[in-house]
Amino acid sequence: MRFVPLAVAGLTALALTACTAGKEAAPSLGAQPKPSGTASQALPAATLELWHGFSTDAEVKAFEDAIAGFNKKFPQIKVNATKGVQDDQITQSIRGGKAPDVAASFTTDNVAQWCRSGSFQDLTPVIKQDGIDLTVLPEVSRTYTEFEGKRCTMPLLADAYGLYYNKALMKGEQPPKTLSELTALTKKLTVRDANGDIKVAGFVPSFQYYENSPSHMGPMVGATWYNPDGTSAIGSDPAWKQLLTWQKELVDWYGYDKLEKFRKSLGDEWSAEHPFFKGKVAMILDGEWRNAMIAGDPKAKDMDYGTAPLPVADDKPDLYGSGFTAGTVIGVPKGAKHPQHAWELVKHLTTDTGSLVTLSNALRNVPTTKAAMESPDLAEDANFRTFLDIFAHPKTSTLPANVNSVFNQEALSTFLARWEKGAVTDLDAGLKSVDKQIDDKLKLSGG
Amino acid sequence: MASVSHAAPARPGSPRWRRGEGLRALLWLSPWLVGVSVFFVYPLLATVYFSFHRYDLFTLEFAGLDNYRYLLKDPRVVTSAKNTLWLVAFMVPAQVLFSLAVAQLVTMLKAGVGLFRTIFYLPTLVPAVAGTVTFVFLMNPATGPWNQFLAVFGITGPDWFGDPAWSKPSLTLLALWGCGNTMVIFLAALLDVPKHLYEAAAIDGAGAWRRFRSVTLPMISPVLMFSAVTGVIYALQYFTQAMIASRVASGATDSAGSNFIPGYPDESLLTLPQWLFHVGFRDYSMGYACVLALLLFGTSMIFTLVLLRQFRRAEESS
């Protein structure tokens, strides 16, 4: 039957053309002749769609307050904000041709992918047009918002990670500055019952515990993720081995089974049942936002606690004071209906000191420009100051943007779970196998 | 008088007649053809096409056999395939046998059939996510009531969803809890078996087991086959419960610098569809995800064909 080859040919043609978008291209940034900054008041009226991940009432209110500041400058631009949007929704909407004008993400995991694929527009031309000096942003924030020379996002607010300690449980001890001090203090503060079960832990060393991810703990030893050519450095950087050896010694001191039993008895990280709130853990690694959560919890708000930078490797005292940082990013997706308007909003939210301070004061996240950090209007106390200092520390690091960021972190986390359990006999070989997985995936993604 | 020419009707069996018949057949088949083309053939061809490309949902680049080569060195493919096959080999038979046993018990009840049918069916109304989350919390080794209940009898319960040796059996327990659909189908089939066959068998001296083996099983074999085939296909596509159980049991956060481990614990709950989804929608390696989709499609086809053949043989021999 002639019908069959005809149908097959037709379907093949359909399949082959499925990937080529036939729509008219949306306007892109930097396409207009005048610098957007000088033409800002002349922008025609428009309604912008803004998607963001904030979801609680306080967060949404803070974001709306920041937008209200923008509306004073641009009364002709209306902003419709949609809360609680995740990265995959953003990606799918751009793919489906229904992109918002502005999109913000809580994580930096997809920045490389968005930059490389062009799903977020390169902001470089308009940054140049408007003469924005990016050195107002700390270098580390610039790192996680661009990829391969494309700046497709701007940092909105940052998270910095440090040590929280319960002063009552510390029994007058000062927060540890080195890993060996952390080990000694952990052993001293840990309380067990007659069966050897953990009642109070000094510090939970498991990589599976809440914020103890390898990316957050790596800066304690100055560990690097990638070589300059983008391949994995996990197997070749001795810092990882140093961190894992220290960590395993502490896990073994607890006893893996006892530690797991204790870990699984703990409440949800985001609830009032957090073990730090309940006095079950003396020291925790956490982000600056925990200050706000403690202040907002009726039972925890009166807790006497302190904050400090994370302890560092004994042989690298210069790292003390630094830590891990990442944060919320915001950009203009491909297909935005009003990209110039969208850029003005992004610019306002990420570079306007008043806006950043408003957001930071409401959300208790670290503001990302130097001016905002030094603003007298920035509400701060000693516990929040710790994180501002960590963020500003020259050795504070981030997880460099990578197209396989999620995969790479999960590959290491998977290995670490086996490691702390004692299922890995050859650490070097194990770390090399993580390298291989990451490098193979890199090749698959086009290098 | 104008002459009117009439085309002579085609003789049955002639080429013209066959052509007309063929066109009529196509016309009647066209709704099905359209459905199959749009929802099966086109996606299948597109999957094959994309499997030869690097595709991140935005940019498309020809990659030759790279995605297929990567399949051979991806350790998670072997792990996830093994986990999926475990579910096919153990969860499906357990589910079928348990549903059949429960249905058989319900048929033997003198009273309260409706009540028990409802009780066993109710769990299927619970959304998969809610049911899984509840199960994980109930079976939490430290705080869950299930292990505390076992402790009353001096039994130390395992770390159900946290121990790789117990994670898949725990999922199987969850599947048994939610097997109401299959149970109801079996119940209908069992109630459909003509009573006189049992009476005849009883007169011939057949005991309960013999009656079940020689009367019940042959009579419900089409339903058994249906349950087995749909169960296998379901197991090959097992996704939601495994993913939710992994995530909840691991206690991982989904924030920047996430420490989530797919298939926690020890990748023991990583199923092939889950890995496919992960590769496609978390890593944006759509080309490679297409290779995994084709692998899953091929495996499903093989399993289905083998099962159908086995049942046909069993039917012919009985």
CSV table of C-alpha atoms in Angstrom, one decimal, chain A:
chain,number,residue,atom,x,y,z
A,1,MET,CA,0.0,0.0,0.0
A,2,ARG,CA,1.3,3.4,-1.0
A,3,PHE,CA,-0.4,4.9,2.0
A,4,VAL,CA,2.1,3.4,4.5
A,5,PRO,CA,5.3,4.9,3.1
A,6,LEU,CA,3.5,8.2,2.7
A,7,ALA,CA,2.4,8.2,6.3
A,8,VAL,CA,5.8,7.2,7.5
A,9,ALA,CA,7.5,9.9,5.4
A,10,GLY,CA,5.0,12.5,6.7
A,11,LEU,CA,5.5,11.5,10.3
A,12,THR,CA,9.2,11.5,10.0
A,13,ALA,CA,9.1,15.0,8.5
A,14,LEU,CA,7.0,16.1,11.4
A,15,ALA,CA,9.4,14.5,13.9
A,16,LEU,CA,12.4,16.1,12.2
A,17,THR,CA,10.8,19.6,12.3
A,18,ALA,CA,9.5,19.2,15.8
A,19,CYS,CA,12.4,21.0,17.3
A,20,THR,CA,12.3,24.1,15.2
A,21,ALA,CA,10.2,26.8,16.6
A,22,GLY,CA,8.2,28.5,14.0
A,23,LYS,CA,7.1,31.4,16.1
A,24,GLU,CA,8.1,35.0,15.6
A,25,ALA,CA,11.1,35.8,17.8
A,26,ALA,CA,10.2,37.9,20.9
A,27,PRO,CA,12.2,41.2,21.3
A,28,SER,CA,15.5,40.7,23.0
A,29,LEU,CA,17.5,42.8,25.4
A,30,GLY,CA,19.8,45.4,24.1
A,31,ALA,CA,18.0,45.5,20.8
A,32,GLN,CA,16.7,49.1,21.2
A,33,PRO,CA,18.9,51.9,20.0
A,34,LYS,CA,18.9,54.0,23.1
A,35,PRO,CA,20.4,53.0,26.4
A,36,SER,CA,17.6,51.6,28.5
A,37,GLY,CA,18.7,53.7,31.5
A,38,THR,CA,18.2,57.0,29.8
A,39,ALA,CA,15.0,56.0,28.2
A,40,SER,CA,13.5,54.5,31.4
A,41,GLN,CA,10.9,57.2,32.0
A,42,ALA,CA,9.9,57.1,28.4
A,43,LEU,CA,9.1,53.4,28.5
A,44,PRO,CA,5.5,52.8,27.4
A,45,ALA,CA,3.0,51.4,29.8
A,46,ALA,CA,3.1,47.7,30.2
A,47,THR,CA,2.2,44.9,32.5
A,48,LEU,CA,5.1,42.6,33.6
A,49,GLU,CA,4.7,39.0,34.6
A,50,LEU,CA,7.2,38.1,37.4
A,51,TRP,CA,7.6,34.6,38.8
A,52,HIS,CA,9.4,33.9,42.0
A,53,GLY,CA,9.8,31.1,44.5
A,54,PHE,CA,8.9,33.0,47.7
A,55,SER,CA,5.9,31.5,49.2
A,56,THR,CA,5.3,32.4,52.8
A,57,ASP,CA,3.1,35.5,53.6
A,58,ALA,CA,6.1,37.4,55.0
A,59,GLU,CA,8.3,36.6,52.0
A,60,VAL,CA,5.6,37.5,49.5
A,61,LYS,CA,4.9,40.8,51.4
A,62,ALA,CA,8.6,41.7,51.4
A,63,PHE,CA,8.8,41.1,47.7
A,64,GLU,CA,5.7,43.1,47.0
A,65,ASP,CA,7.2,46.0,49.1
A,66,ALA,CA,10.3,45.9,46.9
A,67,ILE,CA,8.1,46.0,43.8
A,68,ALA,CA,6.2,48.9,45.2
A,69,GLY,CA,9.5,50.8,45.2
A,70,PHE,CA,9.9,50.0,41.6
A,71,ASN,CA,6.4,51.3,40.9
A,72,LYS,CA,7.2,54.7,42.3
A,73,LYS,CA,9.9,55.0,39.7
A,74,PHE,CA,7.9,53.5,36.9
A,75,PRO,CA,4.2,54.1,37.6
A,76,GLN,CA,3.3,53.2,34.1
A,77,ILE,CA,4.6,49.6,34.6
A,78,LYS,CA,2.4,47.2,36.4
A,79,VAL,CA,3.9,44.0,37.9
A,80,ASN,CA,1.9,40.9,38.4
A,81,ALA,CA,3.9,38.6,40.7
A,82,THR,CA,3.3,34.9,40.9
A,83,LYS,CA,4.6,33.2,44.0
A,84,GLY,CA,6.0,29.7,44.7
A,85,VAL,CA,7.3,29.0,41.2
A,86,GLN,CA,10.0,26.2,40.8
A,87,ASP,CA,12.8,26.1,38.3
A,88,ASP,CA,11.3,23.3,36.1
A,89,GLN,CA,8.1,25.4,35.7
A,90,ILE,CA,10.2,28.3,34.5
A,91,THR,CA,12.1,26.1,32.0
A,92,GLN,CA,8.9,24.4,30.7
A,93,SER,CA,7.2,27.8,30.3
A,94,ILE,CA,10.1,29.2,28.3
A,95,ARG,CA,10.1,26.0,26.2
A,96,GLY,CA,6.4,26.3,25.6
A,97,GLY,CA,6.6,30.0,24.5
A,98,LYS,CA,4.8,31.3,27.6
A,99,ALA,CA,7.7,32.8,29.5
A,100,PRO,CA,7.2,35.4,32.2
A,101,ASP,CA,9.0,38.7,31.7
A,102,VAL,CA,11.1,38.2,34.8
A,103,ALA,CA,11.9,35.0,36.7
A,104,ALA,CA,13.6,34.4,40.0
A,105,SER,CA,15.1,31.1,41.3
A,106,PHE,CA,16.1,30.1,44.8
A,107,THR,CA,18.9,27.9,43.6
A,108,THR,CA,21.9,28.6,41.4
A,109,ASP,CA,21.8,25.0,40.1
A,110,ASN,CA,20.3,25.9,36.7
A,111,VAL,CA,22.1,29.1,35.9
A,112,ALA,CA,24.7,27.4,33.7
A,113,GLN,CA,22.0,25.5,31.8
A,114,TRP,CA,19.9,28.7,31.4
A,115,CYS,CA,22.9,30.7,30.2
A,116,ARG,CA,24.2,28.1,27.8
A,117,SER,CA,20.8,27.3,26.2
A,118,GLY,CA,19.9,30.9,25.9
A,119,SER,CA,16.7,30.3,27.8
A,120,PHE,CA,17.6,33.3,29.9
A,121,GLN,CA,18.8,36.4,28.0
A,122,ASP,CA,22.3,37.6,28.3
A,123,LEU,CA,22.2,40.8,30.3
A,124,THR,CA,25.6,42.0,29.2
A,125,PRO,CA,24.5,44.5,26.5
A,126,VAL,CA,22.1,46.3,28.8
A,127,ILE,CA,24.5,46.3,31.7
A,128,LYS,CA,27.0,48.0,29.4
A,129,GLN,CA,24.3,50.4,28.1
A,130,ASP,CA,23.4,51.4,31.5
A,131,GLY,CA,27.0,51.7,32.7
A,132,ILE,CA,26.4,49.4,35.7
A,133,ASP,CA,29.6,48.6,37.5
A,134,LEU,CA,29.4,44.9,38.5
A,135,THR,CA,32.2,45.3,40.9
A,136,VAL,CA,29.5,46.5,43.4
A,137,LEU,CA,28.8,42.8,43.6
A,138,PRO,CA,31.2,40.5,45.5
A,139,GLU,CA,33.1,38.4,43.1
A,140,VAL,CA,31.6,35.2,44.4
A,141,SER,CA,28.1,36.4,43.6
A,142,ARG,CA,29.2,37.3,40.1
A,143,THR,CA,30.5,33.7,39.7
A,144,TYR,CA,27.3,32.0,40.4
A,145,THR,CA,25.2,34.2,38.2
A,146,GLU,CA,27.0,33.8,34.9
A,147,PHE,CA,28.4,31.0,32.7
A,148,GLU,CA,30.9,30.9,29.9
A,149,GLY,CA,30.9,34.7,29.6
A,150,LYS,CA,27.1,35.0,29.5
A,151,ARG,CA,25.6,36.9,32.4
A,152,CYS,CA,22.0,35.7,32.2
A,153,THR,CA,21.1,36.3,35.8
A,154,MET,CA,21.7,38.8,38.6
A,155,PRO,CA,22.1,38.0,42.3
A,156,LEU,CA,19.0,39.2,44.2
A,157,LEU,CA,19.8,38.1,47.8
A,158,ALA,CA,22.4,35.8,49.0
A,159,ASP,CA,22.6,33.0,51.6
A,160,ALA,CA,25.8,32.5,53.6
A,161,TYR,CA,26.4,29.5,55.8
A,162,GLY,CA,28.0,29.4,59.2
A,163,LEU,CA,27.8,27.7,62.6
A,164,TYR,CA,25.0,28.1,65.1
A,165,TYR,CA,25.6,27.1,68.7
A,166,ASN,CA,23.3,26.7,71.6
A,167,LYS,CA,24.9,28.7,74.5
A,168,ALA,CA,23.2,26.7,77.2
A,169,LEU,CA,24.4,23.4,75.7
A,170,MET,CA,27.9,24.8,75.1
A,171,LYS,CA,28.5,25.1,78.9
A,172,GLY,CA,30.7,28.1,78.5
A,173,GLU,CA,32.8,26.7,75.6
A,174,GLN,CA,33.7,29.0,72.8
A,175,PRO,CA,32.7,28.0,69.2
A,176,PRO,CA,35.3,25.9,67.6
A,177,LYS,CA,37.6,27.4,65.0
A,178,THR,CA,39.3,24.2,63.6
A,179,LEU,CA,38.0,20.8,62.8
A,180,SER,CA,40.0,19.2,65.6
A,181,GLU,CA,38.3,21.6,68.0
A,182,LEU,CA,35.0,20.8,66.6
A,183,THR,CA,35.7,17.1,67.1
A,184,ALA,CA,36.8,17.6,70.7
A,185,LEU,CA,33.8,19.8,71.5
A,186,THR,CA,31.4,17.4,69.8
A,187,LYS,CA,32.6,14.6,71.9
A,188,LYS,CA,32.4,16.7,75.0
A,189,LEU,CA,28.9,17.9,74.5
A,190,THR,CA,27.3,14.7,73.3
A,191,VAL,CA,25.0,13.0,75.8
A,192,ARG,CA,24.1,9.3,75.5
A,193,ASP,CA,21.7,7.2,77.4
A,194,ALA,CA,22.4,3.8,79.0
A,195,ASN,CA,22.0,2.0,75.7
A,196,GLY,CA,24.5,4.3,74.0
A,197,ASP,CA,21.7,6.0,72.1
A,198,ILE,CA,22.3,9.6,71.4
A,199,LYS,CA,20.2,12.0,73.5
A,200,VAL,CA,22.0,15.2,72.6
A,201,ALA,CA,24.5,15.5,69.8
A,202,GLY,CA,27.4,18.0,69.9
A,203,PHE,CA,27.4,18.2,66.1
A,204,VAL,CA,25.9,15.8,63.6
A,205,PRO,CA,28.6,15.1,61.0
A,206,SER,CA,26.4,13.1,58.6
A,207,PHE,CA,26.4,14.6,55.0
A,208,GLN,CA,22.7,13.5,54.9
A,209,TYR,CA,21.8,15.8,57.8
A,210,TYR,CA,19.8,18.9,56.8
A,211,GLU,CA,22.3,21.5,55.4
A,212,ASN,CA,25.4,19.4,55.7
A,213,SER,CA,25.7,18.9,52.0
A,214,PRO,CA,29.2,18.6,50.4
A,215,SER,CA,28.9,22.0,48.8
A,216,HIS,CA,28.2,23.6,52.2
A,217,MET,CA,30.9,21.7,54.0
A,218,GLY,CA,33.6,21.8,51.3
A,219,PRO,CA,34.6,25.4,52.1
A,220,MET,CA,35.6,24.2,55.6
A,221,VAL,CA,38.7,22.6,54.0
A,222,GLY,CA,38.9,24.8,50.9
A,223,ALA,CA,37.8,21.9,48.6
A,224,THR,CA,37.3,22.6,44.9
A,225,TRP,CA,34.8,21.0,42.6
A,226,TYR,CA,36.2,21.6,39.2
A,227,ASN,CA,39.5,21.9,37.4
A,228,PRO,CA,39.9,25.0,35.1
A,229,ASP,CA,38.9,22.9,32.1
A,230,GLY,CA,35.6,22.0,33.8
A,231,THR,CA,36.5,18.4,34.7
A,232,SER,CA,35.9,17.1,38.2
A,233,ALA,CA,38.6,17.9,40.8
A,234,ILE,CA,37.0,15.9,43.5
A,235,GLY,CA,39.4,12.9,43.2
A,236,SER,CA,42.5,15.0,42.8
A,237,ASP,CA,42.0,17.7,45.4
A,238,PRO,CA,43.4,16.4,48.7
A,239,ALA,CA,41.0,18.7,50.5
A,240,TRP,CA,38.0,16.4,49.9
A,241,LYS,CA,39.9,13.5,51.3
A,242,GLN,CA,40.9,15.6,54.3
A,243,LEU,CA,37.2,16.5,54.9
A,244,LEU,CA,36.0,12.9,54.5
A,245,THR,CA,38.6,11.4,56.7
A,246,TRP,CA,37.8,13.9,59.5
A,247,GLN,CA,34.1,13.4,59.0
A,248,LYS,CA,34.3,9.5,59.1
A,249,GLU,CA,36.3,9.6,62.3
A,250,LEU,CA,33.5,11.5,64.0
A,251,VAL,CA,30.8,9.3,62.5
A,252,ASP,CA,32.6,6.2,63.7
A,253,TRP,CA,33.0,7.7,67.2
A,254,TYR,CA,29.2,8.1,67.3
A,255,GLY,CA,28.6,4.7,65.7
A,256,TYR,CA,27.0,4.9,62.2
A,257,ASP,CA,23.8,3.0,63.4
A,258,LYS,CA,23.4,5.2,66.5
A,259,LEU,CA,23.9,8.3,64.5
A,260,GLU,CA,21.4,7.3,61.8
A,261,LYS,CA,18.8,6.3,64.5
A,262,PHE,CA,19.3,9.7,66.0
A,263,ARG,CA,19.1,11.5,62.7
A,264,LYS,CA,15.9,9.8,61.8
A,265,SER,CA,14.3,10.7,65.1
A,266,LEU,CA,14.8,14.4,64.4
A,267,GLY,CA,12.0,16.7,63.3
A,268,ASP,CA,11.5,18.4,60.0
A,269,GLU,CA,14.1,20.9,59.1
A,270,TRP,CA,11.5,23.6,58.4
A,271,SER,CA,9.3,23.0,61.3
A,272,ALA,CA,9.2,24.0,65.0
A,273,GLU,CA,10.5,20.5,65.7
A,274,HIS,CA,14.0,21.4,64.5
A,275,PRO,CA,16.5,19.7,66.8
A,276,PHE,CA,18.4,22.9,67.3
A,277,PHE,CA,15.3,24.6,68.6
A,278,LYS,CA,14.6,21.7,70.9
A,279,GLY,CA,18.1,21.6,72.3
A,280,LYS,CA,18.9,18.2,70.8
A,281,VAL,CA,21.9,19.4,68.9
A,282,ALA,CA,24.5,21.8,70.3
A,283,MET,CA,26.1,23.0,67.0
A,284,ILE,CA,24.7,23.1,63.5
A,285,LEU,CA,25.8,24.2,60.1
A,286,ASP,CA,23.1,26.5,58.7
A,287,GLY,CA,22.2,29.5,56.6
A,288,GLU,CA,21.7,33.1,57.8
A,289,TRP,CA,17.9,32.6,57.3
A,290,ARG,CA,17.8,30.4,60.4
A,291,ASN,CA,18.1,33.6,62.5
A,292,ALA,CA,14.8,34.7,61.1
A,293,MET,CA,13.3,31.3,61.7
A,294,ILE,CA,14.4,31.3,65.3
A,295,ALA,CA,13.0,34.8,65.8
A,296,GLY,CA,9.8,33.8,64.2
A,297,ASP,CA,9.2,30.6,66.2
A,298,PRO,CA,7.3,31.3,69.5
A,299,LYS,CA,9.1,28.5,71.3
A,300,ALA,CA,12.6,29.1,69.9
A,301,LYS,CA,12.8,32.9,69.9
A,302,ASP,CA,14.0,33.1,73.5
A,303,MET,CA,16.8,30.6,72.9
A,304,ASP,CA,20.2,31.8,73.9
A,305,TYR,CA,22.3,31.1,70.8
A,306,GLY,CA,25.3,32.4,69.0
A,307,THR,CA,26.7,32.3,65.5
A,308,ALA,CA,30.2,32.0,64.2
A,309,PRO,CA,32.0,31.1,61.0
A,310,LEU,CA,32.4,27.4,60.3
A,311,PRO,CA,35.5,25.7,61.7
A,312,VAL,CA,38.2,25.0,59.2
A,313,ALA,CA,41.0,22.5,58.5
A,314,ASP,CA,43.7,22.8,61.2
A,315,ASP,CA,46.4,23.4,58.6
A,316,LYS,CA,44.4,26.2,56.8
A,317,PRO,CA,43.7,28.8,59.4
A,318,ASP,CA,43.4,31.5,56.8
A,319,LEU,CA,40.1,30.0,55.7
A,320,TYR,CA,38.5,30.9,59.1
A,321,GLY,CA,35.9,33.5,58.6
A,322,SER,CA,34.9,32.3,55.1
A,323,GLY,CA,32.1,29.9,54.2
A,324,PHE,CA,29.7,28.8,51.4
A,325,THR,CA,27.4,31.2,49.7
A,326,ALA,CA,24.8,31.1,47.0
A,327,GLY,CA,21.5,32.7,46.6
A,328,THR,CA,18.4,33.8,44.8
A,329,VAL,CA,19.0,34.8,41.1
A,330,ILE,CA,16.8,36.7,38.8
A,331,GLY,CA,16.8,37.3,35.1
A,332,VAL,CA,14.8,37.9,31.9
A,333,PRO,CA,13.7,34.7,30.1
A,334,LYS,CA,13.8,34.3,26.4
A,335,GLY,CA,10.5,35.2,25.0
A,336,ALA,CA,9.7,37.9,27.6
A,337,LYS,CA,7.1,40.2,26.1
A,338,HIS,CA,8.6,43.4,27.5
A,339,PRO,CA,12.3,42.7,27.9
A,340,GLN,CA,13.3,46.3,28.4
A,341,HIS,CA,10.7,46.8,31.1
A,342,ALA,CA,11.8,43.5,32.6
A,343,TRP,CA,15.4,44.6,32.7
A,344,GLU,CA,14.4,47.8,34.5
A,345,LEU,CA,12.7,45.7,37.2
A,346,VAL,CA,15.7,43.3,37.5
A,347,LYS,CA,18.0,46.3,37.7
A,348,HIS,CA,15.9,47.9,40.4
A,349,LEU,CA,15.6,44.7,42.5
A,350,THR,CA,19.3,43.8,42.2
A,351,THR,CA,21.1,47.1,42.3
A,352,ASP,CA,18.8,49.6,44.1
A,353,THR,CA,20.1,49.9,47.7
A,354,GLY,CA,16.7,50.8,49.2
A,355,SER,CA,15.1,47.8,47.5
A,356,LEU,CA,17.8,45.4,48.6
A,357,VAL,CA,17.7,46.7,52.2
A,358,THR,CA,13.9,46.4,52.3
A,359,LEU,CA,14.1,42.8,51.1
A,360,SER,CA,17.0,41.9,53.4
A,361,ASN,CA,15.3,43.4,56.4
A,362,ALA,CA,12.1,41.5,55.7
A,363,LEU,CA,13.6,38.2,54.7
A,364,ARG,CA,16.8,38.3,56.8
A,365,ASN,CA,18.9,37.2,53.8
A,366,VAL,CA,22.2,38.8,52.9
A,367,PRO,CA,21.9,41.7,50.5
A,368,THR,CA,24.2,41.3,47.5
A,369,THR,CA,25.7,44.8,46.9
A,370,LYS,CA,28.4,46.4,48.9
A,371,ALA,CA,26.3,49.6,49.3
A,372,ALA,CA,23.3,47.6,50.7
A,373,MET,CA,25.6,45.7,53.1
A,374,GLU,CA,27.0,48.9,54.4
A,375,SER,CA,23.7,50.7,54.5
A,376,PRO,CA,22.8,52.2,57.9
A,377,ASP,CA,19.2,51.1,57.2
A,378,LEU,CA,20.2,47.5,57.2
A,379,ALA,CA,18.9,45.9,60.4
A,380,GLU,CA,21.6,43.8,61.9
A,381,ASP,CA,22.6,42.2,65.2
A,382,ALA,CA,25.6,40.2,66.1
A,383,ASN,CA,24.2,36.9,64.9
A,384,PHE,CA,23.2,38.4,61.5
A,385,ARG,CA,26.5,40.3,61.3
A,386,THR,CA,28.4,36.9,61.4
A,387,PHE,CA,26.8,36.0,58.0
A,388,LEU,CA,27.4,39.5,56.5
A,389,ASP,CA,31.1,39.0,57.4
A,390,ILE,CA,31.2,35.4,56.0
A,391,PHE,CA,29.6,36.7,52.7
A,392,ALA,CA,32.1,39.5,52.4
A,393,HIS,CA,35.1,37.3,53.3
A,394,PRO,CA,37.5,37.0,50.3
A,395,LYS,CA,37.9,33.3,50.6
A,396,THR,CA,34.1,32.6,50.8
A,397,SER,CA,33.3,30.3,47.9
A,398,THR,CA,30.3,28.9,46.0
A,399,LEU,CA,29.5,26.0,43.8
A,400,PRO,CA,30.7,27.1,40.4
A,401,ALA,CA,28.0,27.2,37.7
A,402,ASN,CA,28.0,23.9,35.7
A,403,VAL,CA,25.6,22.5,33.2
A,404,ASN,CA,25.4,19.3,35.2
A,405,SER,CA,25.3,21.0,38.6
A,406,VAL,CA,22.5,18.9,40.0
A,407,PHE,CA,23.9,15.6,38.6
A,408,ASN,CA,27.4,16.4,40.0
A,409,GLN,CA,26.2,17.1,43.5
A,410,GLU,CA,24.1,14.0,43.6
A,411,ALA,CA,26.9,11.9,42.3
A,412,LEU,CA,29.1,13.0,45.2
A,413,SER,CA,26.3,12.8,47.7
A,414,THR,CA,25.5,9.3,46.7
A,415,PHE,CA,29.1,8.3,47.2
A,416,LEU,CA,29.3,10.1,50.5
A,417,ALA,CA,26.3,8.2,51.9
A,418,ARG,CA,28.2,5.0,51.1
A,419,TRP,CA,31.3,6.4,52.6
A,420,GLU,CA,29.9,7.4,56.0
A,421,LYS,CA,28.2,4.1,56.2
A,422,GLY,CA,31.5,2.3,55.8
A,423,ALA,CA,30.7,0.7,52.5
A,424,VAL,CA,33.8,2.2,50.8
A,425,THR,CA,37.1,0.5,51.3
A,426,ASP,CA,39.2,2.5,49.0
A,427,LEU,CA,38.6,6.3,49.4
A,428,ASP,CA,40.9,7.3,46.5
A,429,ALA,CA,39.3,4.9,44.1
A,430,GLY,CA,35.9,5.9,45.2
A,431,LEU,CA,36.6,9.6,44.7
A,432,LYS,CA,38.0,8.8,41.3
A,433,SER,CA,34.8,7.0,40.4
A,434,VAL,CA,32.9,10.1,41.2
A,435,ASP,CA,35.3,12.0,38.9
A,436,LYS,CA,34.6,9.6,36.2
A,437,GLN,CA,30.8,9.9,36.5
A,438,ILE,CA,31.1,13.7,36.4
A,439,ASP,CA,33.5,13.7,33.5
A,440,ASP,CA,31.5,11.2,31.5
A,441,LYS,CA,28.4,13.3,32.0
A,442,LEU,CA,30.3,16.4,31.0
A,443,LYS,CA,31.2,14.8,27.7
A,444,LEU,CA,27.6,13.8,27.1
A,445,SER,CA,26.5,17.3,27.7
A,446,GLY,CA,28.9,18.6,25.0
A,447,GLY,CA,32.0,19.4,27.2
